[in-house]
Short mmCIF file of C-alpha atoms and ligand atoms in Angstrom, two decimals:
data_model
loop_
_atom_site.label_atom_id
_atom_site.label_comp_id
_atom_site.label_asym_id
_atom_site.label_seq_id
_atom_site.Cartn_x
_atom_site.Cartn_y
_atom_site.Cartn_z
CA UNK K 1 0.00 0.00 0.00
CA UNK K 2 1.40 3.66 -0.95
CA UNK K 3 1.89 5.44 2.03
CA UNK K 4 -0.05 8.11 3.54
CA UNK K 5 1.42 11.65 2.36
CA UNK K 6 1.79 14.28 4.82
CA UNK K 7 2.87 16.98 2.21
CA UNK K 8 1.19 18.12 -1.05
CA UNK K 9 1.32 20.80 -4.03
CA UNK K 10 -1.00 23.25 -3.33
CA UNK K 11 0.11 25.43 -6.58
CA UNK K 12 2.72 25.63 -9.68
CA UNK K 13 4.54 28.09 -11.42
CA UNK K 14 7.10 29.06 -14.42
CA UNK K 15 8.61 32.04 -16.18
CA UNK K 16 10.99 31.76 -19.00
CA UNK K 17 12.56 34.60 -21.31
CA UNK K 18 11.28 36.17 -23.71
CA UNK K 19 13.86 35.76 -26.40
CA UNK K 20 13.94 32.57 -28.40
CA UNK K 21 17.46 31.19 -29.52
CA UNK K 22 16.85 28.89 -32.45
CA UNK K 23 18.67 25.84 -34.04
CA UNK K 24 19.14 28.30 -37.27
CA UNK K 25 20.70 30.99 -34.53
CA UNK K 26 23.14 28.59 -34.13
CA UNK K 27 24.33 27.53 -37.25
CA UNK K 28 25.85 30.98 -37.73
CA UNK K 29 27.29 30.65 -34.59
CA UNK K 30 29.19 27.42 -34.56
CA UNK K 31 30.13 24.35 -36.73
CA UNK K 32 26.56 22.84 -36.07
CA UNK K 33 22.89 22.10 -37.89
CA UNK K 34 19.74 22.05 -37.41
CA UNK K 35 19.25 18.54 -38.86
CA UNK K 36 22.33 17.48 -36.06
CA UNK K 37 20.51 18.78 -33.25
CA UNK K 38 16.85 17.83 -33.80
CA UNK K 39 18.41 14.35 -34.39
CA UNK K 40 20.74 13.95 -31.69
CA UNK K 41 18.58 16.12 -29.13
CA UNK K 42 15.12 16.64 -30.17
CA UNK K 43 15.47 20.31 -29.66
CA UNK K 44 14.58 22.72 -32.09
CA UNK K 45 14.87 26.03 -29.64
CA UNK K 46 15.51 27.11 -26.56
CA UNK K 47 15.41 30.69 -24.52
CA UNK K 48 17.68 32.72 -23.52
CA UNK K 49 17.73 35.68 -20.98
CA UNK K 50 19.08 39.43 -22.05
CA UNK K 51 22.55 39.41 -21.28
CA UNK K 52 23.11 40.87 -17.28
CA UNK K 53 19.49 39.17 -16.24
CA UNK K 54 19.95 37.85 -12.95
CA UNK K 55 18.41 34.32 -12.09
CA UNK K 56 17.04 35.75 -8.80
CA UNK K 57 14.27 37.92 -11.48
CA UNK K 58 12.94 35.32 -13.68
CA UNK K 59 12.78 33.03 -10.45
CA UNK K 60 10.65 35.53 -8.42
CA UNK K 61 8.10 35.92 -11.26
CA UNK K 62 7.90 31.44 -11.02
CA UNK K 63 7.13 31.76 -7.52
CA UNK K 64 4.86 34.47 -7.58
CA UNK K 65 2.82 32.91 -10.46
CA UNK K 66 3.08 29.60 -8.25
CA UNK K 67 1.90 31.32 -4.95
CA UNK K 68 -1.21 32.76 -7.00
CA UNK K 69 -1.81 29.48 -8.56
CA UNK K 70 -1.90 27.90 -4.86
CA UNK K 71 -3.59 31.03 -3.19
CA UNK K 72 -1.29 31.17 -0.77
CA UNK K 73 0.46 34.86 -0.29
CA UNK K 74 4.44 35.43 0.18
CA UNK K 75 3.96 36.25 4.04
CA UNK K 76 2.84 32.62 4.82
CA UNK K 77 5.90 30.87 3.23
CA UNK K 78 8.06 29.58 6.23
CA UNK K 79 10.75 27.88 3.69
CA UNK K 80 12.29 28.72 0.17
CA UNK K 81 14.63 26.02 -1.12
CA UNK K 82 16.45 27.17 -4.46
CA UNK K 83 17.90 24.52 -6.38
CA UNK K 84 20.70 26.11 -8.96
CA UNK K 85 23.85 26.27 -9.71
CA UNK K 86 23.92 29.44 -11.31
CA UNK K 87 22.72 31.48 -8.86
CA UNK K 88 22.91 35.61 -8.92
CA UNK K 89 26.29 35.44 -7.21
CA UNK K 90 28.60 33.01 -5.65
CA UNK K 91 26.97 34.44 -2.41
CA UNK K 92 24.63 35.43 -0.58
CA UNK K 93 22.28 32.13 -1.54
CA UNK K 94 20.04 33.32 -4.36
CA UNK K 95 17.02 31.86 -2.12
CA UNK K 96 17.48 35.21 0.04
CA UNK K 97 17.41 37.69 -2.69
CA UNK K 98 14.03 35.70 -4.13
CA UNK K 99 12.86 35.78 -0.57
CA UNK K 100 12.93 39.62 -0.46
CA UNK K 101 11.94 40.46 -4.05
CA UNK K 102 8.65 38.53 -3.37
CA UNK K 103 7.99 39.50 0.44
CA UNK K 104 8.75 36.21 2.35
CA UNK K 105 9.13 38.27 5.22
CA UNK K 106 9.25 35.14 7.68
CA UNK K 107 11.25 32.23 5.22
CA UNK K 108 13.73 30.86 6.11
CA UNK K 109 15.68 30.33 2.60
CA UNK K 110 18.50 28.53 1.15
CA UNK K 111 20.16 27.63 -2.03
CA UNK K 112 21.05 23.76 -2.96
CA UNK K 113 23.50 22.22 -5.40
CA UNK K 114 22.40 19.16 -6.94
CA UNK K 115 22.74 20.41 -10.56
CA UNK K 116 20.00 18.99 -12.73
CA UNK K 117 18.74 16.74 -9.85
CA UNK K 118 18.47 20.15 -7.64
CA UNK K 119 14.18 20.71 -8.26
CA UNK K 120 13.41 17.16 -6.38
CA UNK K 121 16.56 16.95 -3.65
CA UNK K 122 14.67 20.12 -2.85
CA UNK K 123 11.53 18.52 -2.90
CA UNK K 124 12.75 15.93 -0.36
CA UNK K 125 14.36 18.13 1.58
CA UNK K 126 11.36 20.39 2.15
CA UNK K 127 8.88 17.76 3.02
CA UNK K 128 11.42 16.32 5.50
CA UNK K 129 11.66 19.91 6.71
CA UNK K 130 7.86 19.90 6.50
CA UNK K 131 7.43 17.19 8.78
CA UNK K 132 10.07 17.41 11.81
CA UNK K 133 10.69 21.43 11.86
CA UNK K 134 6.83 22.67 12.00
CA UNK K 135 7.28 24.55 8.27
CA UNK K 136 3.60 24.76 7.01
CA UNK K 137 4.36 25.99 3.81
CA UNK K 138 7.38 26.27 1.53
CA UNK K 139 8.23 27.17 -1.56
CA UNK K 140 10.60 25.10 -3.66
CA UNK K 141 12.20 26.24 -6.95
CA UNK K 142 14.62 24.99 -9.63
CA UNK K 143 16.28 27.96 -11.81
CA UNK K 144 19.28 28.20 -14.06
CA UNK K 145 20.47 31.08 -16.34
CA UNK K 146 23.02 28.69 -18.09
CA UNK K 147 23.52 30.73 -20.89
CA UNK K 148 25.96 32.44 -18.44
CA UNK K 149 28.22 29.81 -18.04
CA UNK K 150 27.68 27.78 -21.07
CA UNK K 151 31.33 28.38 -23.78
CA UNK K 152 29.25 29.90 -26.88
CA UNK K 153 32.44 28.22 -29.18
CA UNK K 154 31.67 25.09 -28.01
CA UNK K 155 29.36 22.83 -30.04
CA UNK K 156 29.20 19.88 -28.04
CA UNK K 157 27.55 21.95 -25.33
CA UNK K 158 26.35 25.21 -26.45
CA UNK K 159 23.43 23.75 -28.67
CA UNK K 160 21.61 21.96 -25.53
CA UNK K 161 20.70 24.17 -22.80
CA UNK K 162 18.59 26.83 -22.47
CA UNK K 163 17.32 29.66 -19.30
CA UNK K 164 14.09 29.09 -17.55
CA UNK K 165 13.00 29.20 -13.80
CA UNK K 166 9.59 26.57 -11.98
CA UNK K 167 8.23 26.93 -8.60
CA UNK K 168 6.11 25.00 -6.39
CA UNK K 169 3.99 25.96 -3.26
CA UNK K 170 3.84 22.67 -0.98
CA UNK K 171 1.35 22.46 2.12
CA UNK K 172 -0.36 19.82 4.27
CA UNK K 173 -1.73 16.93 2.25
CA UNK K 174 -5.43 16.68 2.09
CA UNK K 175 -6.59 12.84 1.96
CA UNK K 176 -4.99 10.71 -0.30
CA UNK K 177 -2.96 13.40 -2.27
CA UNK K 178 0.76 14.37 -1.69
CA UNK K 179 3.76 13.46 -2.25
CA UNK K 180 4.20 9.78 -2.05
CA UNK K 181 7.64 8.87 -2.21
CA UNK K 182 10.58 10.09 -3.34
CA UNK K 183 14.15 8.63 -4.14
CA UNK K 184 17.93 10.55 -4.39
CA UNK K 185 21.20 9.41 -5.51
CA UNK K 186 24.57 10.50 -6.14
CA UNK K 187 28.04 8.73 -7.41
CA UNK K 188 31.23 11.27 -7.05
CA UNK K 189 33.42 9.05 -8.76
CA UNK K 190 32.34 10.84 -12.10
CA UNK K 191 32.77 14.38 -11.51
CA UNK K 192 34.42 15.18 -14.36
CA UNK K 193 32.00 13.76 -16.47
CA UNK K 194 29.67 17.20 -16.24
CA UNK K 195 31.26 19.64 -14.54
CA UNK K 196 32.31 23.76 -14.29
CA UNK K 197 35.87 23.13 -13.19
CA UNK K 198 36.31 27.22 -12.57
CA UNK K 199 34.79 29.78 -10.21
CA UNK K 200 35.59 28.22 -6.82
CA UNK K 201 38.50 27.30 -4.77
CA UNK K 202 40.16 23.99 -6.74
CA UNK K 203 40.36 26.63 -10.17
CA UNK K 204 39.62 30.64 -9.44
CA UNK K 205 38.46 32.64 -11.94
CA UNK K 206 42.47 34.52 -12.86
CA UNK K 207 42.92 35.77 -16.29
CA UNK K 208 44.44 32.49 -16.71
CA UNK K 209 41.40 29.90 -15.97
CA UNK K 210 39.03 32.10 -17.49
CA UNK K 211 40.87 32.05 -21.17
CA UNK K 212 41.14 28.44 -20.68
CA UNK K 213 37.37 28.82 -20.07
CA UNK K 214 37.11 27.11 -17.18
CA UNK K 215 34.66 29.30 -15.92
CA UNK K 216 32.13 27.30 -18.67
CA UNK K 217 30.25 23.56 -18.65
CA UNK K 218 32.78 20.91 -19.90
CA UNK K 219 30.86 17.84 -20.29
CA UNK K 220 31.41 14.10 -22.04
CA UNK K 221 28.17 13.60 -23.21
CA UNK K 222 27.97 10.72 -24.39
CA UNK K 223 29.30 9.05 -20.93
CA UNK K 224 26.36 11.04 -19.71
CA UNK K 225 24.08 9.79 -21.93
CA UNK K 226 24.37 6.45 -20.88
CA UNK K 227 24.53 7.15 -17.20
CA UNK K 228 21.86 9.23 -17.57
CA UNK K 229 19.76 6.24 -19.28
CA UNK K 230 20.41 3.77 -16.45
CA UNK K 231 20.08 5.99 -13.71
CA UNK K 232 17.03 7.68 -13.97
CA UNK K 233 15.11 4.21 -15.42
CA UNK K 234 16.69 2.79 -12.30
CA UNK K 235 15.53 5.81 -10.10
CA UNK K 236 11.82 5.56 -10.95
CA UNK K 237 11.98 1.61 -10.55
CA UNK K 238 13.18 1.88 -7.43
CA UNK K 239 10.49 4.74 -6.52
CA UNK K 240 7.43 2.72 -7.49
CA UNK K 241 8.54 -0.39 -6.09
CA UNK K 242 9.25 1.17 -2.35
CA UNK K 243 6.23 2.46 -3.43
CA UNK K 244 4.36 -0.73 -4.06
CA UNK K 245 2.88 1.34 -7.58
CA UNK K 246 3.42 0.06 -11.23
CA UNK K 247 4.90 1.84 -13.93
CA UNK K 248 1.28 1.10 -15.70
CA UNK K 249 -0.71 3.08 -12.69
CA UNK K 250 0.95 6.50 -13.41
CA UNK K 251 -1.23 8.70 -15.59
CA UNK K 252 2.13 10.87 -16.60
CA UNK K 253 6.03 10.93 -16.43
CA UNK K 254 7.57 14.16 -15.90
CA UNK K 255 11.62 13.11 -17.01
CA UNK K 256 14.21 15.50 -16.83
CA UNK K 257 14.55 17.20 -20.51
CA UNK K 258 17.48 17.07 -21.34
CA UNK K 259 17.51 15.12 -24.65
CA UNK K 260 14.63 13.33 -26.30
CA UNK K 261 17.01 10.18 -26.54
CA UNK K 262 16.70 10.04 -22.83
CA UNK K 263 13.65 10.63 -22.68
CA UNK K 264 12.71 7.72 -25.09
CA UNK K 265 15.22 5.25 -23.90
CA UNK K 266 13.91 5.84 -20.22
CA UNK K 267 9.80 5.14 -20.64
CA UNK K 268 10.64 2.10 -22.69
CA UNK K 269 12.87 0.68 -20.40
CA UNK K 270 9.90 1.58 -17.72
CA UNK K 271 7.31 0.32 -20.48
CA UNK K 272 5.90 3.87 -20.14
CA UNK K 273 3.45 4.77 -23.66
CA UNK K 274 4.74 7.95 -25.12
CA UNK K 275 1.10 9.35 -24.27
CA UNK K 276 2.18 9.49 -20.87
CA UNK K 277 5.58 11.03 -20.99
CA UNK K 278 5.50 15.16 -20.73
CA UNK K 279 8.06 16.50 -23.35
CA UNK K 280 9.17 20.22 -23.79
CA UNK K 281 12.49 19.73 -24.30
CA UNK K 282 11.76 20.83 -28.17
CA UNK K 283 11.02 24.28 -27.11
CA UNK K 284 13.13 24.94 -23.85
CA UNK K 285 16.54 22.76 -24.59
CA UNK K 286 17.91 21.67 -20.86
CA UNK K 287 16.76 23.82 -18.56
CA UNK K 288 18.97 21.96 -15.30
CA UNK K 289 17.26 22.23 -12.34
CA UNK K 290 14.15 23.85 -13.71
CA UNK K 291 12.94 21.42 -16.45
CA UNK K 292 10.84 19.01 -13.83
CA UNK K 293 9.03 22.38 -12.31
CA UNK K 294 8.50 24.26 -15.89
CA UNK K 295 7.24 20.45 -17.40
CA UNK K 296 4.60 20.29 -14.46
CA UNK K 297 3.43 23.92 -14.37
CA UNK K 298 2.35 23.45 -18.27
CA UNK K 299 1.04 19.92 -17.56
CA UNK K 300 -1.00 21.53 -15.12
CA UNK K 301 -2.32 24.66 -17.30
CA UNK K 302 -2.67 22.52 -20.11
CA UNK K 303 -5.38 20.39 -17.74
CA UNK K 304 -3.00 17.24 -18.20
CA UNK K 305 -3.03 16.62 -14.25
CA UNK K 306 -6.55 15.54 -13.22
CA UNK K 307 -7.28 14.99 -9.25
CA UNK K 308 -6.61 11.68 -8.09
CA UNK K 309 -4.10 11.65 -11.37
CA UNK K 310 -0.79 9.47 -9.60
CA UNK K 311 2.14 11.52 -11.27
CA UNK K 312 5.97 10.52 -11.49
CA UNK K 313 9.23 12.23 -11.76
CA UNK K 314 12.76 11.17 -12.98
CA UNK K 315 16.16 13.63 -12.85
CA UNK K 316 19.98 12.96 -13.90
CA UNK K 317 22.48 15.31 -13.76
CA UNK K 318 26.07 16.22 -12.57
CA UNK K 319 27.72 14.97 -9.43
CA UNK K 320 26.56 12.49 -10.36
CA UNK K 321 23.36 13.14 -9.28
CA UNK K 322 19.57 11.49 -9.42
CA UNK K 323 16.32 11.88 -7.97
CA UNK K 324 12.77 10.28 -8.65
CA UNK K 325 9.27 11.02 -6.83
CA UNK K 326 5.49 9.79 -7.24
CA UNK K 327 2.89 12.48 -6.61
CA UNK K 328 -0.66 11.79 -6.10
CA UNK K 329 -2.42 14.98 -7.62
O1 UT7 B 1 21.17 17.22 -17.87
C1 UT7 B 1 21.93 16.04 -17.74
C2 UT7 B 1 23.21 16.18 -18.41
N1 UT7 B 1 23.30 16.24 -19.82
C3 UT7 B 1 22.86 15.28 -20.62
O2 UT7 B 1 22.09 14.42 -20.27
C4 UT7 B 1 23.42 15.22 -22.01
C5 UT7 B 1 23.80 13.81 -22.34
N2 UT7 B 1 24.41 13.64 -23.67
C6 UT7 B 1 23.76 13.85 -24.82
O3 UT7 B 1 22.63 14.30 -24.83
C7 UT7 B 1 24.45 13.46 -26.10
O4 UT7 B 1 25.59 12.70 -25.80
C8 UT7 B 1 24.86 14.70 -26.96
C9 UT7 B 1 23.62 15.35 -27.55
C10 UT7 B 1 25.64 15.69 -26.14
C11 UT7 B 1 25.75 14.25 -28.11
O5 UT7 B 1 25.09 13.25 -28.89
P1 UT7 B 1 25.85 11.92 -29.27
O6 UT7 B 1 24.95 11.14 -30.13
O7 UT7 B 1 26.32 11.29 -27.99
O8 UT7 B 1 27.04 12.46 -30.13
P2 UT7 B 1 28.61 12.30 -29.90
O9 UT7 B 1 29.05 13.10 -28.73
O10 UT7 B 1 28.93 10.85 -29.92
O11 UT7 B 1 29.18 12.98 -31.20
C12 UT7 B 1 28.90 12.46 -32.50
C13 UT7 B 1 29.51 13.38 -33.52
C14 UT7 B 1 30.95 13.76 -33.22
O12 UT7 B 1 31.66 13.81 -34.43
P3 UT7 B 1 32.61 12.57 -34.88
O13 UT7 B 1 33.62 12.39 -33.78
O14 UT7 B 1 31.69 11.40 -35.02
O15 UT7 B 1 33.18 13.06 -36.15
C15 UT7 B 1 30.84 15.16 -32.67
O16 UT7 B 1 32.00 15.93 -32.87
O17 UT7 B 1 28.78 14.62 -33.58
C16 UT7 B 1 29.68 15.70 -33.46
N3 UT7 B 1 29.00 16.81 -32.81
C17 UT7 B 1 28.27 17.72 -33.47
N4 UT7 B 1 27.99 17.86 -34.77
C18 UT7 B 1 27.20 18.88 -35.14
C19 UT7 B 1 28.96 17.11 -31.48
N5 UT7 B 1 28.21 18.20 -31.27
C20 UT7 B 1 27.76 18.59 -32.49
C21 UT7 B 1 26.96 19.65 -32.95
N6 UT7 B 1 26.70 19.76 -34.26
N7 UT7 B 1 26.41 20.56 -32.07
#
């Protein structure tokens, strides 16, 4: 039998940039195609903040669109957990500055590093908090300007990711719906698989390590591709079996976007129809962090998400990280 949840989502949220950074944009900027990228990725565009935008902006507006979807207002948030890894600055956490901009007088708020996994650690972490610290409401949120760290030279990185902020408001679960279960991993021994070597203490950012662009994503993607494969089909297994739910009971998958590939290889290893598997990744490229939170916002506007609807969730990403959760909506 599932177990009773304690902690639900009371109300979703997104806000991505305006400007739209297509697979044609890119040609003229490196040694790439269209036809290479649709086939390889699946993603045809992505967006892209004006240079200077600060993730802490486009991350308020996902919360505050969240908080109205929820009905809940800024003043009763007791939590904001931020997963990124491009936050506004190195510090203060980026959490704080959203917590001001929006008016979360009494939050307590943090920032958390889990790279593309960073959305549903947070999740995990909140209801935890949720349940022995007395927080009655929280807001969690995955965010990434990674246009700001991605090398714009660089083909065999510059083509997949994209900007984009999602927030959730979580509260106490009513009945049967909440958060079920959830699942986190993480394997060190492949750093350097998907990493950004510069900026902190092992490589500061001197004249030096920034020409050598350090400061930007270095990734061997195909490594990651099949890590990324096994883990998160092995993630959402191992979620619906503590669980005691079949792949065959959820109503939708909400993957990770960060290449339709993935996405594919994952839900038929699961024996998930493609009907059931949310997919944006052709419009927003990998958003990190924020791809779950976006994907569930528009699942939810689009009327995807019915009450009662059991929902899962599957993320991969550097460290190396992973994450899964089942949702009862
Ligand atoms: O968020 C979690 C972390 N990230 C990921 O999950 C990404 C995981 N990896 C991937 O999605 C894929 O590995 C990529 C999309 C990055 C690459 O696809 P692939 O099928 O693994 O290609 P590849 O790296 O094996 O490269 C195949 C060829 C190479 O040329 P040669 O050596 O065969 O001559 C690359 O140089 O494609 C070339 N290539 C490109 N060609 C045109 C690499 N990038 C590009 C490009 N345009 N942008």
């Amino acid at each position: 039998m599932p177990k009773k949840p304690h902690v639900m989502i009371l109300g979703t949220g997104h806000a991505v940039p305006d400007r739209v950074l297509t697979n044609a944009a890119l040609e003229q900027m490196v040694d790439t195609s269209d036809q290479w990228i649709m086939e390889r990725t699946g993603i045809c565009e992505r967006r892209i903040v004006a240079p200077g935008t600060p993730l802490s902006e486009l991350a308020s507006l996902a919360a505050t669109r969240a908080l109205a979807a929820a009905g809940v207002s800024a003043k009763e948030i007791d939590l904001i957990i931020l997963g990124t890894v491009t936050g506004d600055m190195k510090f203060p956490a980026t959490a704080c500055i959203i917590q001001d901009l929006i008016g979360a007088k009494q939050a307590v708020a943090f920032d958390l590093s889990a790279a593309c996994s960073g959305f549903l650690y947070g999740l995990q972490i909140a209801e935890g908090l949720m349940l022995t610290s007395g927080y009655r409401k929280a807001l969690v949120i995955g965010g990434e300007i990674l246009s700001s760290m991605v090398n714009w030279q660089d083909r065999d990185t510059c083509v997949l990711f994209g900007d984009g902020t999602g927030a959730i408001v979580l509260g106490a679960a009513e009945g049967e719906r909440g958060i079920i279960h959830t699942c986190l991993g993480s394997d060190g021994a492949h750093v350097k698989l998907l990493y950004n070597p510069g900026c902190g203490s092992l490589n500061p950012p001197t004249p030096d390590n920034v020409a050598a662009q350090l400061h930007t994503i270095h990734m061997a993607g195909r490594e990651v591709f099949r890590h990324a494969v096994t883990a998160m089909s092995n993630a959402m297994q191992q979620v619906l079996d503590e669980a005691d739910i079949a792949p065959d009971e959820l109503q939708l998958l909400i993957p990770h976007q960060a290449n339709l590939r993935i996405i594919e290889g994952v839900a038929k290893r699961l024996h998930i129809p493609a009907e059931r598997v949310y997919i944006n990744v052709d419009r927003f490229g990998n958003t990190s962090s924020a791809s779950i939170p976006i994907a569930l916002d528009e699942a939810s506007r689009a009327g995807l998400i019915h009450p009662g609807d059991l929902v899962g969730m599957v993320t991969f990403g550097a460290g190396l990280t992973w994450a899964s959760a089942v949702i009862r909506f």
